[in-house]
PDB file of C-alpha atoms in Angstrom:
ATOM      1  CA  UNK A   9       5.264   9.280  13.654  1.00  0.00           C
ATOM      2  CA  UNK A  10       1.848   8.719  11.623  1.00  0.00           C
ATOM      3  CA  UNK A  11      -0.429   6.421  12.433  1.00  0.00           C
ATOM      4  CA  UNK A  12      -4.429   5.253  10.720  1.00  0.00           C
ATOM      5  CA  UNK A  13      -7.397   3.710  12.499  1.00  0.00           C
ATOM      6  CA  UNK A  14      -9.998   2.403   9.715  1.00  0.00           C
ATOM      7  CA  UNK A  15     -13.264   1.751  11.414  1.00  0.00           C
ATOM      8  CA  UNK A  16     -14.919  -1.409  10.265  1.00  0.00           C
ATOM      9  CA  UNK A  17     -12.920  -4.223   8.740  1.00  0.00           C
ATOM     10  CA  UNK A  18     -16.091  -5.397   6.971  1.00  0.00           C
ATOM     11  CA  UNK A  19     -18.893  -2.985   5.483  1.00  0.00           C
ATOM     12  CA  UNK A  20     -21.726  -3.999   3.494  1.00  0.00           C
ATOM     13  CA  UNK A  21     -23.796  -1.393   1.588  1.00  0.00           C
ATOM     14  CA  UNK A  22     -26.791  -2.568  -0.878  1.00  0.00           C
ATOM     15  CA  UNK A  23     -26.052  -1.346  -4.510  1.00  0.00           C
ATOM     16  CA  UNK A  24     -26.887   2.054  -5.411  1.00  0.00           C
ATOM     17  CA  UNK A  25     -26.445   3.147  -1.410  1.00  0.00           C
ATOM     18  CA  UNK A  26     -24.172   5.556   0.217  1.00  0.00           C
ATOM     19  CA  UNK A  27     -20.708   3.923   0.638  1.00  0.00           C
ATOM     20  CA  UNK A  28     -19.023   5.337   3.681  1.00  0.00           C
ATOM     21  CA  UNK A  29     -15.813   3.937   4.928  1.00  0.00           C
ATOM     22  CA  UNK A  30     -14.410   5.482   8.042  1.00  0.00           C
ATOM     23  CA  UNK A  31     -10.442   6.551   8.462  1.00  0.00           C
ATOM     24  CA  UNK A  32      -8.847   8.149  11.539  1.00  0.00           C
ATOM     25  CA  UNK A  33      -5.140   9.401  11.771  1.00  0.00           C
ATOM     26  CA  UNK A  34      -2.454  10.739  13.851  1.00  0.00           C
ATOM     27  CA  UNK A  35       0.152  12.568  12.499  1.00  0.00           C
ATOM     28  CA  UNK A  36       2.768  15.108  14.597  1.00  0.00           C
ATOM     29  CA  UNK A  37       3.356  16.762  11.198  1.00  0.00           C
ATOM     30  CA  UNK A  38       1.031  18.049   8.669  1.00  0.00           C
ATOM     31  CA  UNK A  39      -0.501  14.874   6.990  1.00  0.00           C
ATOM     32  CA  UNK A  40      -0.888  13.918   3.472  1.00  0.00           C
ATOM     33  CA  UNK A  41      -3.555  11.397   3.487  1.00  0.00           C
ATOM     34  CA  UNK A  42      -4.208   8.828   0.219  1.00  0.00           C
ATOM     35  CA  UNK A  43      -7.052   6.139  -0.258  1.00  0.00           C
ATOM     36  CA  UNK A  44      -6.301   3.189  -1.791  1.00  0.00           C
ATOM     37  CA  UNK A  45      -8.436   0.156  -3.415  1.00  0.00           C
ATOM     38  CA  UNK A  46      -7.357  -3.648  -4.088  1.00  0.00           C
ATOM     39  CA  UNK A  47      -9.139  -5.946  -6.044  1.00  0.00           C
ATOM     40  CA  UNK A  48      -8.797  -9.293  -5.609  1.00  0.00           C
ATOM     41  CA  UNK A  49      -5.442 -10.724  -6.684  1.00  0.00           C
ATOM     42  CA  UNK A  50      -4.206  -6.947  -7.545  1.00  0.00           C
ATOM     43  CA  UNK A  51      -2.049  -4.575  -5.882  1.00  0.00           C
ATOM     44  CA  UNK A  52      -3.273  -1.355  -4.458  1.00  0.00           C
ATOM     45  CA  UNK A  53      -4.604   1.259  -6.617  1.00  0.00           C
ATOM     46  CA  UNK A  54      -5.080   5.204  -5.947  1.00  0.00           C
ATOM     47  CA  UNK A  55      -8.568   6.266  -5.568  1.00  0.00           C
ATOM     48  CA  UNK A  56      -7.415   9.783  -4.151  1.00  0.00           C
ATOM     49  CA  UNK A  57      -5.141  12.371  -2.165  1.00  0.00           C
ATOM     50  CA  UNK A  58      -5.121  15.004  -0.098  1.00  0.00           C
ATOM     51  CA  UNK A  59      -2.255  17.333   0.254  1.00  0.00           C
ATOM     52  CA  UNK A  60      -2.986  20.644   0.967  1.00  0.00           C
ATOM     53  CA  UNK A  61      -5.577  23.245   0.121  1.00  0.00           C
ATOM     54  CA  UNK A  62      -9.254  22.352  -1.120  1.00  0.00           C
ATOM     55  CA  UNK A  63     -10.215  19.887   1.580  1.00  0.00           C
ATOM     56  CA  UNK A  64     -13.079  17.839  -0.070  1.00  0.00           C
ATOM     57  CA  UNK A  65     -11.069  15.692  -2.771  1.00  0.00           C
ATOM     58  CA  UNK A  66     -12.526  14.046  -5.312  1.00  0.00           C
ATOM     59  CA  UNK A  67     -10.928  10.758  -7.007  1.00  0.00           C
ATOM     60  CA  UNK A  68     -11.906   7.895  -9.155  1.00  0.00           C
ATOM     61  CA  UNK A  69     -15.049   5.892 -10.067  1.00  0.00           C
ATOM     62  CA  UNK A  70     -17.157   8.488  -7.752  1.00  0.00           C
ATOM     63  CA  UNK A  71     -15.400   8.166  -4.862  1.00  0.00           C
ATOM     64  CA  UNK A  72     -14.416  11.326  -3.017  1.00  0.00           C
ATOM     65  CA  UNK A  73     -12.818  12.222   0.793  1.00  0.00           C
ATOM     66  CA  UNK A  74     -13.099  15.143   3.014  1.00  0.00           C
ATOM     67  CA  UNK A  75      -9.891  16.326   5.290  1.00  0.00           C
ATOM     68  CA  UNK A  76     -11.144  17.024   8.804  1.00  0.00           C
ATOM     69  CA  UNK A  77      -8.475  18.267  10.473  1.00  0.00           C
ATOM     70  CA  UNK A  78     -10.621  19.137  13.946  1.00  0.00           C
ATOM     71  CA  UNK A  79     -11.554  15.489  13.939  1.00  0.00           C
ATOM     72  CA  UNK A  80      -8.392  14.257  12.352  1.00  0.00           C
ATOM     73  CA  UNK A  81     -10.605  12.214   9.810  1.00  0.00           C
ATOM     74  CA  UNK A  82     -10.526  11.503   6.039  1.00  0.00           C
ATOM     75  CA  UNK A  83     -13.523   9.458   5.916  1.00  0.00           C
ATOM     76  CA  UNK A  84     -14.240   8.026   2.012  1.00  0.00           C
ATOM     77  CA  UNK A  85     -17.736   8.447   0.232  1.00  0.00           C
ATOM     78  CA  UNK A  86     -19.701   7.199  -3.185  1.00  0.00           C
ATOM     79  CA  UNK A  87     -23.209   8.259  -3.191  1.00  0.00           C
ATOM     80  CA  UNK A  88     -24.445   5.445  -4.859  1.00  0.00           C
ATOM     81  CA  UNK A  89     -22.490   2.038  -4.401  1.00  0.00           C
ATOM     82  CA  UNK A  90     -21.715  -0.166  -7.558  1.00  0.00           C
ATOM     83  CA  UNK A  91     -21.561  -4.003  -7.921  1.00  0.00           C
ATOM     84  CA  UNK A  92     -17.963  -3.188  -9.378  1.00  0.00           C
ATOM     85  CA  UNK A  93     -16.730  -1.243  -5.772  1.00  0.00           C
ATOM     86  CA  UNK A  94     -16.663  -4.421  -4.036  1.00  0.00           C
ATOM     87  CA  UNK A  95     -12.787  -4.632  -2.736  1.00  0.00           C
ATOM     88  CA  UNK A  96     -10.576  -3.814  -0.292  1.00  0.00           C
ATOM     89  CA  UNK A  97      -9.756  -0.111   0.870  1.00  0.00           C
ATOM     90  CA  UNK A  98      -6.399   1.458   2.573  1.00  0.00           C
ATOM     91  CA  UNK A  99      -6.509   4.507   4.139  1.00  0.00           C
ATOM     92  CA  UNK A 100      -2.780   5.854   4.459  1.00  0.00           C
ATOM     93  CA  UNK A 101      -0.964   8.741   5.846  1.00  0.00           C
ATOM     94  CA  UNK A 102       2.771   9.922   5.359  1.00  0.00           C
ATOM     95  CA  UNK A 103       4.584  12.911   6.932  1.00  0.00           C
ATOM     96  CA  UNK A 104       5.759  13.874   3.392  1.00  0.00           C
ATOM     97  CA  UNK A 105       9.726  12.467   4.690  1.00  0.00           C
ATOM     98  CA  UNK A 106       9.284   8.809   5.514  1.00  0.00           C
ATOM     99  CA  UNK A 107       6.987   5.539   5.070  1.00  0.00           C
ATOM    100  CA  UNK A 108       3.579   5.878   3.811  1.00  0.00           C
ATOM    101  CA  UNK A 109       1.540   4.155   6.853  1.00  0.00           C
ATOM    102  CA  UNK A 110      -1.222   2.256   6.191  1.00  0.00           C
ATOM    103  CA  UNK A 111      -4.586   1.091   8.513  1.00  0.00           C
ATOM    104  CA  UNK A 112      -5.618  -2.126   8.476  1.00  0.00           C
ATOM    105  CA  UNK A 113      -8.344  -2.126   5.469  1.00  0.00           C
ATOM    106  CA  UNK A 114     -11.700  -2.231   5.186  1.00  0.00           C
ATOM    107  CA  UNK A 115     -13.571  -4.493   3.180  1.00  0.00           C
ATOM    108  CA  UNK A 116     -16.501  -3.491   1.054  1.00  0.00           C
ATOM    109  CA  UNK A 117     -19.442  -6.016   0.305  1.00  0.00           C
ATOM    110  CA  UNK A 118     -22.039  -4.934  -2.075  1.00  0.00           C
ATOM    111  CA  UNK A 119     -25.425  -6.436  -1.254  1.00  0.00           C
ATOM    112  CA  UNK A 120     -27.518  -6.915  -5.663  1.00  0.00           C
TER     113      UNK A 120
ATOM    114  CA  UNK B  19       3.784   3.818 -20.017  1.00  0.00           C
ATOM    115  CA  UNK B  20       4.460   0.589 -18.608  1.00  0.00           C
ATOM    116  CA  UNK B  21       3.574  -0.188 -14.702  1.00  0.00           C
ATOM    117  CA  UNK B  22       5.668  -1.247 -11.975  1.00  0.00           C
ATOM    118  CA  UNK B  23       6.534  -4.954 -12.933  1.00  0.00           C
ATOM    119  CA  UNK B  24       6.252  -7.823  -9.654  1.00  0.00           C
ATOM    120  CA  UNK B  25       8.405 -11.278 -10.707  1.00  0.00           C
ATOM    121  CA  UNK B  26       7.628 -14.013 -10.336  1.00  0.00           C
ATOM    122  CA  UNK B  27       3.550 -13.737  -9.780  1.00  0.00           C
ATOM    123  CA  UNK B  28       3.222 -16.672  -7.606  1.00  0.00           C
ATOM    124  CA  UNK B  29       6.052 -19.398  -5.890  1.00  0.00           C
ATOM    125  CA  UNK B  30       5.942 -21.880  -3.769  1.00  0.00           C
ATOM    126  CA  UNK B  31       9.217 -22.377  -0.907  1.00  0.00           C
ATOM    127  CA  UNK B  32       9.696 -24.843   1.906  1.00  0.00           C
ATOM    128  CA  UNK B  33      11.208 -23.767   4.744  1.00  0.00           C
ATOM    129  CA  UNK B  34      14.647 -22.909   5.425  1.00  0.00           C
ATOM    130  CA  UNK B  35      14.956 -22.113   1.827  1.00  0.00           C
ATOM    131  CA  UNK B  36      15.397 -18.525   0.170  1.00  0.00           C
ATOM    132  CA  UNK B  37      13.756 -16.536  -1.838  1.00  0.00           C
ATOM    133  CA  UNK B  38      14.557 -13.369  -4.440  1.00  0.00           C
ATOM    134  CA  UNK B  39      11.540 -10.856  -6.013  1.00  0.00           C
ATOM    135  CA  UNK B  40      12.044  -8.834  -8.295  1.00  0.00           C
ATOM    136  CA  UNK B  41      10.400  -5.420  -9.072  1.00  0.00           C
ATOM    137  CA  UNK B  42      10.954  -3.282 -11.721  1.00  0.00           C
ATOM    138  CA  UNK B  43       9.481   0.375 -11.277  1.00  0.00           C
ATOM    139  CA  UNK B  44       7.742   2.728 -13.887  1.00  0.00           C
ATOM    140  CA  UNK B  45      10.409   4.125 -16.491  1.00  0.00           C
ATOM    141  CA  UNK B  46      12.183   8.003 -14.308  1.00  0.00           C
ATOM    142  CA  UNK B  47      11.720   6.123 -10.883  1.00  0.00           C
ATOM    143  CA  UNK B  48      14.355   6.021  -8.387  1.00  0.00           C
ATOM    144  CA  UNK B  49      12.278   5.194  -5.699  1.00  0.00           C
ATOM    145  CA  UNK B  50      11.080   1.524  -4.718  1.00  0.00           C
ATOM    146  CA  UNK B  51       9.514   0.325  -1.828  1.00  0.00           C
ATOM    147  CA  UNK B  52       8.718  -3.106  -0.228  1.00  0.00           C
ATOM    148  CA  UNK B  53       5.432  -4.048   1.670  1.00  0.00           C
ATOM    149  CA  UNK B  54       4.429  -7.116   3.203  1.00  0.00           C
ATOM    150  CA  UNK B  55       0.832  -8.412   3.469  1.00  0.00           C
ATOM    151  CA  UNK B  56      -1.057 -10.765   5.421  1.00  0.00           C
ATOM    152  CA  UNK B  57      -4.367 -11.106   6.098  1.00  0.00           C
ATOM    153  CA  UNK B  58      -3.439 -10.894  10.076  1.00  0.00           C
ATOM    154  CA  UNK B  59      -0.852  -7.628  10.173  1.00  0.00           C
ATOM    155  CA  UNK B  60      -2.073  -5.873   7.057  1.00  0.00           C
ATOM    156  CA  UNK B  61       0.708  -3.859   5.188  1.00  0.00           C
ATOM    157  CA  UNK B  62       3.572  -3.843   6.858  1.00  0.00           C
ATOM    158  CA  UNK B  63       6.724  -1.723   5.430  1.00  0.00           C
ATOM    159  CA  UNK B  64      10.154  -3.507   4.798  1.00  0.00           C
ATOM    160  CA  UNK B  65      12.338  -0.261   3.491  1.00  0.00           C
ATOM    161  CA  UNK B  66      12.908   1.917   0.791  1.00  0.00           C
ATOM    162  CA  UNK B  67      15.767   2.336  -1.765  1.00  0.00           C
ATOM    163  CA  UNK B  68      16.909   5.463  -3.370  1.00  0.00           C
ATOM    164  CA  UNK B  69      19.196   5.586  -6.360  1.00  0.00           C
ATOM    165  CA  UNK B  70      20.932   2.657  -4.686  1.00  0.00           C
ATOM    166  CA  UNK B  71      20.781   3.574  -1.231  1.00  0.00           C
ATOM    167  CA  UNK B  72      18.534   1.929   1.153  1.00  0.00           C
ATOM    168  CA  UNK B  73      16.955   5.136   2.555  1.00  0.00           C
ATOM    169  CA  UNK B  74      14.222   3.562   5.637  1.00  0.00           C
ATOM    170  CA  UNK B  75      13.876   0.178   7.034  1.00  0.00           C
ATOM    171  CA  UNK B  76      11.114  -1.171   8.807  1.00  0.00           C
ATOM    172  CA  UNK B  77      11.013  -3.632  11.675  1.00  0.00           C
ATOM    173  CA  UNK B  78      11.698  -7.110   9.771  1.00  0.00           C
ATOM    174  CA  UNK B  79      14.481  -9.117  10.711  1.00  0.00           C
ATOM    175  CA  UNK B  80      17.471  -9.292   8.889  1.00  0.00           C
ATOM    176  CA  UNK B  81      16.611 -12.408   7.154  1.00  0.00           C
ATOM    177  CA  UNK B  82      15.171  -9.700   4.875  1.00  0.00           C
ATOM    178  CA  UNK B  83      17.365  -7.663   2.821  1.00  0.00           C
ATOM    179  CA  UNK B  84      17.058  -5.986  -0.544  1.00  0.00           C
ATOM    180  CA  UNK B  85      18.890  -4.028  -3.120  1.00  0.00           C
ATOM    181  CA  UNK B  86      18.586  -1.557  -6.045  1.00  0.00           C
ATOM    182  CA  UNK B  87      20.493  -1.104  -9.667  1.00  0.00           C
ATOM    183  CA  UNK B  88      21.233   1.690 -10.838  1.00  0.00           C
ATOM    184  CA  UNK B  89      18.800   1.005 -13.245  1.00  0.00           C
ATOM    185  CA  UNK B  90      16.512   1.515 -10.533  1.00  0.00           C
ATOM    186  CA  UNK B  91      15.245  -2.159 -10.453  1.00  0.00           C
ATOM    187  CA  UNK B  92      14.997  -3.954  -7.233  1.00  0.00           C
ATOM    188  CA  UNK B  93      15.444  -7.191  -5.866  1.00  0.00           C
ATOM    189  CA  UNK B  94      14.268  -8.438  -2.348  1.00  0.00           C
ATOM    190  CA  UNK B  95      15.949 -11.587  -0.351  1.00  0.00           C
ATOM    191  CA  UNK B  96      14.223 -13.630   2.090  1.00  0.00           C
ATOM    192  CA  UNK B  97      16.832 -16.322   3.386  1.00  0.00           C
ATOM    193  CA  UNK B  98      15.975 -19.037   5.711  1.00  0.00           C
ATOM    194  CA  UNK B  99      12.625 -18.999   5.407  1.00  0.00           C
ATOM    195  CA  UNK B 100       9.545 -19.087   7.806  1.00  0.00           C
ATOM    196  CA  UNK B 101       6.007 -20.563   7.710  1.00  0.00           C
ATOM    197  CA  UNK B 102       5.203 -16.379   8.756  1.00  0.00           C
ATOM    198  CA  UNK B 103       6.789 -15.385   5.552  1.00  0.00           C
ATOM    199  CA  UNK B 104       3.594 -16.651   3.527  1.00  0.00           C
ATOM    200  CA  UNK B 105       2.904 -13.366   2.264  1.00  0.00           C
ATOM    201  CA  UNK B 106       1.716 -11.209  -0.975  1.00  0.00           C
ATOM    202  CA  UNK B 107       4.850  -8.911  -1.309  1.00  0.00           C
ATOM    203  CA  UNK B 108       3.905  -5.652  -3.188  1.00  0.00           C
ATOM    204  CA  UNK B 109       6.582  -3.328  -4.576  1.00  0.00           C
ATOM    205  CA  UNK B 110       5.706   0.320  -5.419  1.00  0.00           C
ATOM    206  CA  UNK B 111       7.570   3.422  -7.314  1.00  0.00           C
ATOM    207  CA  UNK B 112       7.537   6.745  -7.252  1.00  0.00           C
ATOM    208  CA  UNK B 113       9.627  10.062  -8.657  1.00  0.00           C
ATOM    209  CA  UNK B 114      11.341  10.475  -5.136  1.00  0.00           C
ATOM    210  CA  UNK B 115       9.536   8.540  -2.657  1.00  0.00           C
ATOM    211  CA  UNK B 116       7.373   9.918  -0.511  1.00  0.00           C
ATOM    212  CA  UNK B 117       8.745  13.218  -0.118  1.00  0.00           C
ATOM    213  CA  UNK B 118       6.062  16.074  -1.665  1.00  0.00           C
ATOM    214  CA  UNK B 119       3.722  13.181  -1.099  1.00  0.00           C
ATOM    215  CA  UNK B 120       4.175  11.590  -4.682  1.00  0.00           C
ATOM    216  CA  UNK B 121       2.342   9.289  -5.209  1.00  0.00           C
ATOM    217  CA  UNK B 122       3.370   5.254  -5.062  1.00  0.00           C
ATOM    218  CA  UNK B 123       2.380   3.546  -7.541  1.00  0.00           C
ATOM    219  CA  UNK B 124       2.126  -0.426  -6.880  1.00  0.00           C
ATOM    220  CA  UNK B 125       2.478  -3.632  -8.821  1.00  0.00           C
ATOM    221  CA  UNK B 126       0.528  -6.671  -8.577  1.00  0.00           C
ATOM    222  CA  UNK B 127       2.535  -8.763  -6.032  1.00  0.00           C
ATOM    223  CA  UNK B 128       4.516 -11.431  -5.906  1.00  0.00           C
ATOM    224  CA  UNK B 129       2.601 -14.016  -3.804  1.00  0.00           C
ATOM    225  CA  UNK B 130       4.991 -16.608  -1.349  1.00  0.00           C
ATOM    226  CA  UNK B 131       3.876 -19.582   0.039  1.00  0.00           C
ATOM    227  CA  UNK B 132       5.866 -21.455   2.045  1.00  0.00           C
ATOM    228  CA  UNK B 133       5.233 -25.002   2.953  1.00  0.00           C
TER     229      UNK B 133
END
């Protein structure tokens, strides 16, 4: 079974900051770990993945993840936070042979 | 390349009444899924269906059902419905599911209120 702790339901960064949003998982199987983003009134979108291999991923608008596998982490980052990244983020994991698992979101609030 | 399709957007239900979405997936899809979510449990899964077959099931009770063509389209039933159910249902699609960790690719929702 799989399982995703996101730290922080509510983050606030001011714009042009580091964005940092925090995801923990537990998996009994190799993971494959995906961010998602939802704007208001929108289903989820894919910022990134991480299957195997190179463990830094890089995604959309900036955004990127690294796979920690000693710290069983896949924390998100943006180096410099945009008025348009203010949404909600999933972090989700999946076994690769059953239901993608998702934490609890995190909501990003970009300070002008 | 069209996206997954949610209908209807929005709807409005009292209780005890039911309710069927509809969710057609991207065009080579045989895989849709059903989420739940609420601002108080998050996303929750409801199952899977695979070239007709529902393939995993989450914890929801059987007042929720679902079903898939073989054009790959899927419906979702909600009978005798709850104040709880108040929900944005999203429906995703992908080549196979999750297996080889493709990639689901969601719709907008179909939002449920029920009064």
């Amino acid at each position: 079974a799989q399982s995703v702790t996101q730290l922080g339901s509510h983050v606030s960064v001011s714009e042009g900051a580091l964005v940092l949003l925090r995801c923990n998982y537990s998996s009994s199987v190799p993971p494959y770990l995906f961010w998602y983003v939802q704007y208001p009134n929108q289903g989820l979108q894919l910022l990134l993945k991480y299957t195997t291999g190179a463990t830094l991923v890089k995604g959309i608008n900036g955004f990127e993840a690294e796979f920690k596998k000693s710290e069983t982490s896949f924390h998100l980052t943006k180096p410099s936070a945009h008025m348009s990244d203010a949404a909600e983020y999933f972090c989700a994991v999946t076994g690769g042979n059953e239901k993608l698992t998702f934490g609890t979101g995190t909501r990003l609030t970009i300070i002008p | 390349k069209a996206g997954v399709t949610q209908t209807p957007r929005y709807l409005i239900k009292t209780r005890g009444q039911q309710v069927t979405l509809s969710c057609s997936p991207i065009s080579g899809h045989r895989s849709v899924s059903w989420y739940q979510q609420t601002p108080g449990q998050g996303l929750q899964f409801l199952f899977e269906y695979f070239s007709e077959t529902q393939r995993n099931k989450g914890n929801f009770p059987g007042r929720f059902s679902g079903r898939q063509f073989s054009n790959s389209r899927s419906e979702m039933n909600v009978s005798t419905l709850e104040l709880g159910d108040s929900a944005l249902y999203l429906c995703a699609s992908s080549p196979t599911g999750v297996l080889g960790a493709n990639v689901l690719t969601f719709g907008a929702g179909s939002r449920l209120t029920v009064l």
